[in-house]
PDB file of C-alpha atoms in Angstrom:
ATOM      1  CA  MET N   1       9.572  -9.581 -16.409  1.00  0.00           C
ATOM      2  CA  ASP N   2      10.098  -6.634 -18.737  1.00  0.00           C
ATOM      3  CA  LYS N   3       8.546  -4.304 -16.177  1.00  0.00           C
ATOM      4  CA  ILE N   4      10.558  -5.842 -13.348  1.00  0.00           C
ATOM      5  CA  GLN N   5      13.702  -5.235 -15.397  1.00  0.00           C
ATOM      6  CA  GLN N   6      12.636  -1.634 -15.926  1.00  0.00           C
ATOM      7  CA  LEU N   7      12.132  -1.270 -12.170  1.00  0.00           C
ATOM      8  CA  ALA N   8      15.600  -2.726 -11.557  1.00  0.00           C
ATOM      9  CA  ASP N   9      17.061  -0.260 -14.061  1.00  0.00           C
ATOM     10  CA  TYR N  10      15.333   2.674 -12.374  1.00  0.00           C
ATOM     11  CA  ILE N  11      16.718   1.583  -8.997  1.00  0.00           C
ATOM     12  CA  ASP N  12      20.244   1.047 -10.311  1.00  0.00           C
ATOM     13  CA  GLN N  13      20.288   4.442 -12.040  1.00  0.00           C
ATOM     14  CA  SER N  14      18.913   6.396  -9.086  1.00  0.00           C
ATOM     15  CA  SER N  15      20.903   8.058  -6.341  1.00  0.00           C
ATOM     16  CA  SER N  16      18.030   9.015  -4.022  1.00  0.00           C
ATOM     17  CA  ILE N  17      14.888   6.882  -3.820  1.00  0.00           C
ATOM     18  CA  VAL N  18      11.838   7.586  -1.702  1.00  0.00           C
ATOM     19  CA  ALA N  19       9.009   5.094  -1.232  1.00  0.00           C
ATOM     20  CA  THR N  20       5.469   6.148  -0.423  1.00  0.00           C
ATOM     21  CA  THR N  21       3.349   3.348   1.010  1.00  0.00           C
ATOM     22  CA  GLY N  22      -0.245   2.745   2.025  1.00  0.00           C
ATOM     23  CA  ALA N  23      -2.432  -0.079   3.234  1.00  0.00           C
ATOM     24  CA  GLY N  24      -1.637  -2.237   0.198  1.00  0.00           C
ATOM     25  CA  ILE N  25       1.896  -3.010   1.366  1.00  0.00           C
ATOM     26  CA  SER N  26       0.606  -4.368   4.680  1.00  0.00           C
ATOM     27  CA  VAL N  27      -1.915  -6.758   3.148  1.00  0.00           C
ATOM     28  CA  GLY N  28       0.616  -9.592   3.135  1.00  0.00           C
ATOM     29  CA  GLY N  29       1.437  -9.029   6.790  1.00  0.00           C
ATOM     30  CA  GLY N  30      -2.061  -8.269   8.058  1.00  0.00           C
ATOM     31  CA  GLY N  31      -1.074  -4.864   9.382  1.00  0.00           C
ATOM     32  CA  VAL N  32      -3.297  -2.295  11.073  1.00  0.00           C
ATOM     33  CA  THR N  33      -4.516   0.583   8.892  1.00  0.00           C
ATOM     34  CA  TYR N  34      -5.329   4.135   9.868  1.00  0.00           C
ATOM     35  CA  GLY N  35      -8.909   3.628   8.705  1.00  0.00           C
ATOM     36  CA  GLN N  36      -9.320   0.627  10.978  1.00  0.00           C
ATOM     37  CA  MET N  37      -8.078   2.571  13.966  1.00  0.00           C
ATOM     38  CA  ARG N  38     -10.334   5.523  13.238  1.00  0.00           C
ATOM     39  CA  PHE N  39     -13.276   3.139  12.906  1.00  0.00           C
ATOM     40  CA  SER N  40     -12.413   1.576  16.257  1.00  0.00           C
ATOM     41  CA  SER N  41     -12.381   5.002  17.894  1.00  0.00           C
ATOM     42  CA  ARG N  42     -15.776   6.255  16.677  1.00  0.00           C
ATOM     43  CA  GLY N  43     -17.925   7.134  19.611  1.00  0.00           C
ATOM     44  CA  ARG N  44     -14.894   6.552  21.817  1.00  0.00           C
ATOM     45  CA  ARG N  45     -14.932   9.854  23.679  1.00  0.00           C
ATOM     46  CA  GLY N  46     -14.921   9.107  27.376  1.00  0.00           C
ATOM     47  CA  SER N  47     -14.977   5.337  26.831  1.00  0.00           C
ATOM     48  CA  GLY N  48     -11.236   4.796  26.519  1.00  0.00           C
ATOM     49  CA  ALA N  49      -9.498   2.486  24.066  1.00  0.00           C
ATOM     50  CA  GLY N  50     -10.499  -0.816  25.586  1.00  0.00           C
ATOM     51  CA  SER N  51     -11.894  -2.152  22.318  1.00  0.00           C
ATOM     52  CA  PHE N  52      -8.774  -1.067  20.453  1.00  0.00           C
ATOM     53  CA  LEU N  53      -6.411  -3.336  22.384  1.00  0.00           C
ATOM     54  CA  PRO N  54      -7.876  -6.774  21.621  1.00  0.00           C
ATOM     55  CA  THR N  55      -9.146  -5.851  18.160  1.00  0.00           C
ATOM     56  CA  TYR N  56      -6.027  -4.363  16.637  1.00  0.00           C
ATOM     57  CA  LEU N  57      -3.009  -4.947  18.829  1.00  0.00           C
ATOM     58  CA  GLU N  58      -3.497  -8.695  18.754  1.00  0.00           C
ATOM     59  CA  THR N  59      -3.599  -8.434  14.969  1.00  0.00           C
ATOM     60  CA  MET N  60      -0.537  -6.227  14.867  1.00  0.00           C
ATOM     61  CA  PHE N  61       1.724  -8.502  16.863  1.00  0.00           C
ATOM     62  CA  SER N  62       0.314 -11.744  15.471  1.00  0.00           C
ATOM     63  CA  TYR N  63       1.582 -10.841  12.011  1.00  0.00           C
ATOM     64  CA  GLN N  64       4.996  -9.973  10.660  1.00  0.00           C
ATOM     65  CA  PRO N  65       6.075  -7.419   8.074  1.00  0.00           C
ATOM     66  CA  SER N  66       5.452  -8.416   4.496  1.00  0.00           C
ATOM     67  CA  PHE N  67       8.178  -9.356   2.006  1.00  0.00           C
ATOM     68  CA  ALA N  68       7.904  -5.839   0.568  1.00  0.00           C
ATOM     69  CA  HIS N  69       8.562  -4.261   3.977  1.00  0.00           C
ATOM     70  CA  TYR N  70      11.788  -6.233   4.285  1.00  0.00           C
ATOM     71  CA  ALA N  71      12.750  -5.459   0.691  1.00  0.00           C
ATOM     72  CA  LEU N  72      12.540  -1.721   1.344  1.00  0.00           C
ATOM     73  CA  ALA N  73      14.650  -2.120   4.476  1.00  0.00           C
ATOM     74  CA  GLU N  74      17.271  -3.894   2.354  1.00  0.00           C
ATOM     75  CA  LEU N  75      17.258  -1.067  -0.209  1.00  0.00           C
ATOM     76  CA  GLU N  76      17.853   1.385   2.625  1.00  0.00           C
ATOM     77  CA  ALA N  77      20.735  -0.726   3.940  1.00  0.00           C
ATOM     78  CA  GLU N  78      22.251  -0.671   0.439  1.00  0.00           C
ATOM     79  CA  GLY N  79      22.201   3.120   0.515  1.00  0.00           C
ATOM     80  CA  LYS N  80      19.680   3.350  -2.337  1.00  0.00           C
ATOM     81  CA  LEU N  81      16.551   4.281  -0.365  1.00  0.00           C
ATOM     82  CA  THR N  82      16.578   7.619   1.457  1.00  0.00           C
ATOM     83  CA  GLY N  83      13.312   7.135   3.316  1.00  0.00           C
ATOM     84  CA  ILE N  84       9.769   5.810   3.423  1.00  0.00           C
ATOM     85  CA  ILE N  85       6.690   8.030   3.607  1.00  0.00           C
ATOM     86  CA  THR N  86       3.686   6.101   4.880  1.00  0.00           C
ATOM     87  CA  THR N  87       0.119   6.627   5.995  1.00  0.00           C
ATOM     88  CA  ASN N  88       0.197   3.254   7.764  1.00  0.00           C
ATOM     89  CA  VAL N  89       0.120   3.218  11.557  1.00  0.00           C
ATOM     90  CA  ASP N  90       1.200  -0.389  12.122  1.00  0.00           C
ATOM     91  CA  CYS N  91       4.972   0.234  12.550  1.00  0.00           C
ATOM     92  CA  MET N  92       5.728  -2.635  10.178  1.00  0.00           C
ATOM     93  CA  HIS N  93       8.419  -0.661   8.342  1.00  0.00           C
ATOM     94  CA  THR N  94      10.265  -0.101  11.613  1.00  0.00           C
ATOM     95  CA  ILE N  95       9.786  -3.717  12.699  1.00  0.00           C
ATOM     96  CA  ALA N  96      11.217  -4.811   9.331  1.00  0.00           C
ATOM     97  CA  GLY N  97      14.371  -2.802  10.038  1.00  0.00           C
ATOM     98  CA  SER N  98      13.856   0.480   8.171  1.00  0.00           C
ATOM     99  CA  LYS N  99      15.447   3.414   9.977  1.00  0.00           C
ATOM    100  CA  ASN N 100      14.123   6.404   8.023  1.00  0.00           C
ATOM    101  CA  VAL N 101      10.332   6.241   8.139  1.00  0.00           C
ATOM    102  CA  ALA N 102       8.004   9.246   8.034  1.00  0.00           C
ATOM    103  CA  GLU N 103       4.672   8.117   9.495  1.00  0.00           C
ATOM    104  CA  ILE N 104       2.756  11.214   8.445  1.00  0.00           C
ATOM    105  CA  GLN N 105      -0.474  10.266  10.241  1.00  0.00           C
ATOM    106  CA  GLY N 106       1.286   9.085  13.376  1.00  0.00           C
ATOM    107  CA  SER N 107       1.413   5.479  14.486  1.00  0.00           C
ATOM    108  CA  LEU N 108       1.605   3.127  17.424  1.00  0.00           C
ATOM    109  CA  GLN N 109       5.055   4.605  18.041  1.00  0.00           C
ATOM    110  CA  VAL N 110       3.628   7.980  19.089  1.00  0.00           C
ATOM    111  CA  ASN N 111       1.666   7.614  22.314  1.00  0.00           C
ATOM    112  CA  CYS N 112       0.297  10.002  24.902  1.00  0.00           C
ATOM    113  CA  CYS N 113      -1.422   9.845  28.282  1.00  0.00           C
ATOM    114  CA  ALA N 114      -5.005  10.989  27.797  1.00  0.00           C
ATOM    115  CA  LYS N 115      -5.013  12.483  31.307  1.00  0.00           C
ATOM    116  CA  CYS N 116      -1.733  14.340  31.806  1.00  0.00           C
ATOM    117  CA  GLY N 117      -0.273  14.428  28.284  1.00  0.00           C
ATOM    118  CA  ARG N 118       2.963  12.602  29.052  1.00  0.00           C
ATOM    119  CA  HIS N 119       4.470  10.946  25.963  1.00  0.00           C
ATOM    120  CA  TYR N 120       5.434   7.279  25.731  1.00  0.00           C
ATOM    121  CA  ASP N 121       6.994   6.816  22.313  1.00  0.00           C
ATOM    122  CA  GLY N 122       7.919   3.486  20.747  1.00  0.00           C
ATOM    123  CA  TYR N 123       5.642   0.581  19.775  1.00  0.00           C
ATOM    124  CA  GLU N 124       7.089  -1.725  22.452  1.00  0.00           C
ATOM    125  CA  ILE N 125       4.694  -0.257  25.027  1.00  0.00           C
ATOM    126  CA  TRP N 126       1.883  -2.169  23.332  1.00  0.00           C
ATOM    127  CA  LYS N 127       3.552  -5.560  23.761  1.00  0.00           C
ATOM    128  CA  GLN N 128       1.485  -6.485  26.782  1.00  0.00           C
ATOM    129  CA  ASP N 129      -1.897  -8.007  27.534  1.00  0.00           C
ATOM    130  CA  GLU N 130      -3.351  -4.985  29.299  1.00  0.00           C
ATOM    131  CA  LEU N 131      -3.936  -1.424  28.198  1.00  0.00           C
ATOM    132  CA  PRO N 132      -0.841   0.509  29.341  1.00  0.00           C
ATOM    133  CA  ARG N 133      -1.239   3.145  32.026  1.00  0.00           C
ATOM    134  CA  CYS N 134       0.732   6.306  32.654  1.00  0.00           C
ATOM    135  CA  GLU N 135       3.495   5.912  35.230  1.00  0.00           C
ATOM    136  CA  ALA N 136       2.904   9.460  36.462  1.00  0.00           C
ATOM    137  CA  CYS N 137      -0.878   9.646  36.868  1.00  0.00           C
ATOM    138  CA  GLY N 138      -2.338   6.262  35.978  1.00  0.00           C
ATOM    139  CA  GLY N 139      -4.236   7.609  32.980  1.00  0.00           C
ATOM    140  CA  GLU N 140      -4.885   5.701  29.757  1.00  0.00           C
ATOM    141  CA  ILE N 141      -2.132   5.784  27.171  1.00  0.00           C
ATOM    142  CA  LEU N 142      -3.473   6.181  23.657  1.00  0.00           C
ATOM    143  CA  PRO N 143      -1.715   6.044  20.267  1.00  0.00           C
ATOM    144  CA  TRP N 144      -1.669   9.190  18.171  1.00  0.00           C
ATOM    145  CA  PRO N 145      -4.339   8.114  15.619  1.00  0.00           C
ATOM    146  CA  LEU N 146      -6.821   7.638  18.466  1.00  0.00           C
ATOM    147  CA  TYR N 147      -6.118  10.726  20.534  1.00  0.00           C
ATOM    148  CA  SER N 148      -5.645  13.050  17.547  1.00  0.00           C
ATOM    149  CA  HIS N 149      -8.760  11.785  15.713  1.00  0.00           C
ATOM    150  CA  ILE N 150      -7.822  13.424  12.408  1.00  0.00           C
ATOM    151  CA  GLY N 151      -4.323  14.756  12.403  1.00  0.00           C
ATOM    152  CA  LEU N 152      -0.904  14.813  10.856  1.00  0.00           C
ATOM    153  CA  TRP N 153       2.317  14.140  12.723  1.00  0.00           C
ATOM    154  CA  ASP N 154       4.108  17.378  11.858  1.00  0.00           C
ATOM    155  CA  ALA N 155       7.658  16.210  12.561  1.00  0.00           C
ATOM    156  CA  ASP N 156       7.284  13.373  10.062  1.00  0.00           C
ATOM    157  CA  VAL N 157       5.514  15.567   7.517  1.00  0.00           C
ATOM    158  CA  ARG N 158       8.595  17.799   7.526  1.00  0.00           C
ATOM    159  CA  LYS N 159      10.835  14.781   6.914  1.00  0.00           C
ATOM    160  CA  ALA N 160       8.588  13.588   4.098  1.00  0.00           C
ATOM    161  CA  ARG N 161       8.768  16.959   2.358  1.00  0.00           C
ATOM    162  CA  GLU N 162      12.560  17.098   2.625  1.00  0.00           C
ATOM    163  CA  TRP N 163      13.090  13.564   1.324  1.00  0.00           C
ATOM    164  CA  ILE N 164      10.707  13.823  -1.631  1.00  0.00           C
ATOM    165  CA  SER N 165      12.125  17.201  -2.667  1.00  0.00           C
ATOM    166  CA  LYS N 166      15.499  15.522  -3.276  1.00  0.00           C
ATOM    167  CA  ALA N 167      14.443  12.138  -4.643  1.00  0.00           C
ATOM    168  CA  ASP N 168      15.115  11.262  -8.267  1.00  0.00           C
ATOM    169  CA  LEU N 169      12.923   8.134  -8.030  1.00  0.00           C
ATOM    170  CA  ILE N 170       9.616   7.757  -6.175  1.00  0.00           C
ATOM    171  CA  LEU N 171       8.209   4.290  -5.571  1.00  0.00           C
ATOM    172  CA  VAL N 172       4.448   4.414  -4.994  1.00  0.00           C
ATOM    173  CA  ILE N 173       3.452   1.183  -3.276  1.00  0.00           C
ATOM    174  CA  GLY N 174      -0.055   0.146  -2.290  1.00  0.00           C
ATOM    175  CA  THR N 175      -1.448   3.644  -1.869  1.00  0.00           C
ATOM    176  CA  ARG N 176      -4.235   5.443  -3.705  1.00  0.00           C
ATOM    177  CA  GLY N 177      -3.840   9.045  -2.555  1.00  0.00           C
ATOM    178  CA  ASN N 178      -0.964  11.458  -3.079  1.00  0.00           C
ATOM    179  CA  TYR N 179      -1.764  13.781  -0.131  1.00  0.00           C
ATOM    180  CA  GLY N 180      -1.076  16.779  -2.375  1.00  0.00           C
ATOM    181  CA  ASP N 181       0.064  19.710  -0.291  1.00  0.00           C
ATOM    182  CA  VAL N 182       1.008  17.469   2.645  1.00  0.00           C
ATOM    183  CA  TYR N 183       4.086  16.155   0.833  1.00  0.00           C
ATOM    184  CA  TRP N 184       3.444  15.136  -2.802  1.00  0.00           C
ATOM    185  CA  ASP N 185       3.498  18.672  -4.194  1.00  0.00           C
ATOM    186  CA  TYR N 186       7.017  19.047  -2.782  1.00  0.00           C
ATOM    187  CA  ARG N 187       8.445  16.325  -5.029  1.00  0.00           C
ATOM    188  CA  ARG N 188      11.510  17.064  -7.119  1.00  0.00           C
ATOM    189  CA  ARG N 189      10.711  18.198 -10.631  1.00  0.00           C
ATOM    190  CA  GLY N 190      11.575  15.480 -13.129  1.00  0.00           C
ATOM    191  CA  ALA N 191      11.681  12.665 -10.576  1.00  0.00           C
ATOM    192  CA  ALA N 192      10.731   9.301 -12.052  1.00  0.00           C
ATOM    193  CA  ILE N 193       7.625   7.675 -10.588  1.00  0.00           C
ATOM    194  CA  VAL N 194       7.067   3.912 -10.432  1.00  0.00           C
ATOM    195  CA  GLN N 195       3.728   2.670  -9.150  1.00  0.00           C
ATOM    196  CA  ILE N 196       3.270  -0.842  -7.745  1.00  0.00           C
ATOM    197  CA  ASN N 197      -0.419  -1.525  -7.188  1.00  0.00           C
ATOM    198  CA  PRO N 198      -2.742  -4.278  -8.439  1.00  0.00           C
ATOM    199  CA  GLY N 199      -5.613  -1.799  -8.902  1.00  0.00           C
ATOM    200  CA  HIS N 200      -6.098   1.468 -10.723  1.00  0.00           C
ATOM    201  CA  THR N 201      -5.341   4.667  -8.805  1.00  0.00           C
ATOM    202  CA  GLY N 202      -4.873   8.369  -9.348  1.00  0.00           C
ATOM    203  CA  PHE N 203      -1.181   7.726  -9.974  1.00  0.00           C
ATOM    204  CA  ASP N 204      -1.841   5.815 -13.209  1.00  0.00           C
ATOM    205  CA  GLY N 205      -1.528   8.895 -15.401  1.00  0.00           C
ATOM    206  CA  VAL N 206       1.572  10.374 -13.778  1.00  0.00           C
ATOM    207  CA  ALA N 207       3.712   7.276 -13.273  1.00  0.00           C
ATOM    208  CA  ASN N 208       6.545   6.556 -15.685  1.00  0.00           C
ATOM    209  CA  LEU N 209       5.998   2.869 -14.997  1.00  0.00           C
ATOM    210  CA  ASN N 210       2.885   1.106 -13.696  1.00  0.00           C
ATOM    211  CA  ILE N 211       3.280  -2.437 -12.379  1.00  0.00           C
ATOM    212  CA  CYS N 212      -0.186  -3.871 -11.774  1.00  0.00           C
ATOM    213  CA  GLN N 213       0.773  -6.543  -9.242  1.00  0.00           C
ATOM    214  CA  GLY N 214       0.934  -6.957  -5.500  1.00  0.00           C
ATOM    215  CA  SER N 215       4.016  -5.519  -3.822  1.00  0.00           C
ATOM    216  CA  ASP N 216       5.242  -8.844  -2.389  1.00  0.00           C
ATOM    217  CA  GLU N 217       5.111 -10.466  -5.819  1.00  0.00           C
ATOM    218  CA  VAL N 218       6.974  -7.574  -7.413  1.00  0.00           C
ATOM    219  CA  PHE N 219       9.762  -7.447  -4.841  1.00  0.00           C
ATOM    220  CA  GLN N 220      10.212 -11.210  -4.881  1.00  0.00           C
ATOM    221  CA  SER N 221      10.683 -11.062  -8.650  1.00  0.00           C
ATOM    222  CA  LEU N 222      12.974  -8.051  -8.316  1.00  0.00           C
ATOM    223  CA  LYS N 223      15.182  -9.843  -5.798  1.00  0.00           C
ATOM    224  CA  LYS N 224      15.557 -12.882  -8.060  1.00  0.00           C
ATOM    225  CA  LEU N 225      16.395 -10.667 -11.008  1.00  0.00           C
ATOM    226  CA  ARG N 226      18.995  -8.616  -9.153  1.00  0.00           C
ATOM    227  CA  GLN N 227      20.598 -11.734  -7.691  1.00  0.00           C
ATOM    228  CA  GLY N 228      20.780 -13.234 -11.157  1.00  0.00           C
ATOM    229  CA  ASN N 229      22.544 -10.128 -12.452  1.00  0.00           C
ATOM    230  CA  ASP N 230      25.251 -10.245  -9.760  1.00  0.00           C
TER     231      ASP N 230
END
C-alpha cells in the first residue's frame, strides 16, 4: 500500500496528468491490439478484411473496458487527467467514457473505403454482423491499422506531443515502448513518471515510481484508498 499511497500523492499534487497506455491495460477487458490487427492483415492485399471481422470485432464487442479504463475516465472527469496517449486500437478508452484520447496508431474509429477513400469515422460502424460497405461506391470499409499497414495517425500524434509537453505527471500503464521521437521526447522536463506494469520494461530506470502490478489491481486499490481519505 505504500506505493499506492505514493501514487495517490502524485495524483493529488499534480495539475496536469497524461497517461500513456499499451496492450497491458486491455488485458482485463480482452481488447484488440495493434499487433493482432497487423497479424490478421498479413497477406491481405486484394483479399479484403473478411477474416478481420469475425476474429477481432466479435472479441472487441464481446468484452468491456477494464477497471483501469474506467478509472482513467474518472480522473479525466475530475479534471486531473489531461489526456490519454495510446497505441491500442480497440477504442476501449472512448467506450469507457474518456474524451481526450490520442490513438497514435489509429483505431477502429478511423475508417476508410478501400475503393474511393471516403471516411467513416467512429467505432459504431463496426457494430453489425457484416463487413460494412461504402454508401457511395459499395467498396470495403477498412479501419486505419489495416489500410495503413504501418502508420501513425498524425492528428493524434500532434495532440500527444502537446499534452505530454505540459504534463507534470506521466502515468505509464501496460506499455513497453516509449515511441521516442513520436511523442515521448516531447515530455516536459522534470515531469514525474509513474509506471504501472507487472513486468520489467525500458521505463524501469526512468520512472520515479515503479508499481509492479496489473493496472486493474492498482486502480482498484487506489480507489479504495482515495475513498477512505475523503
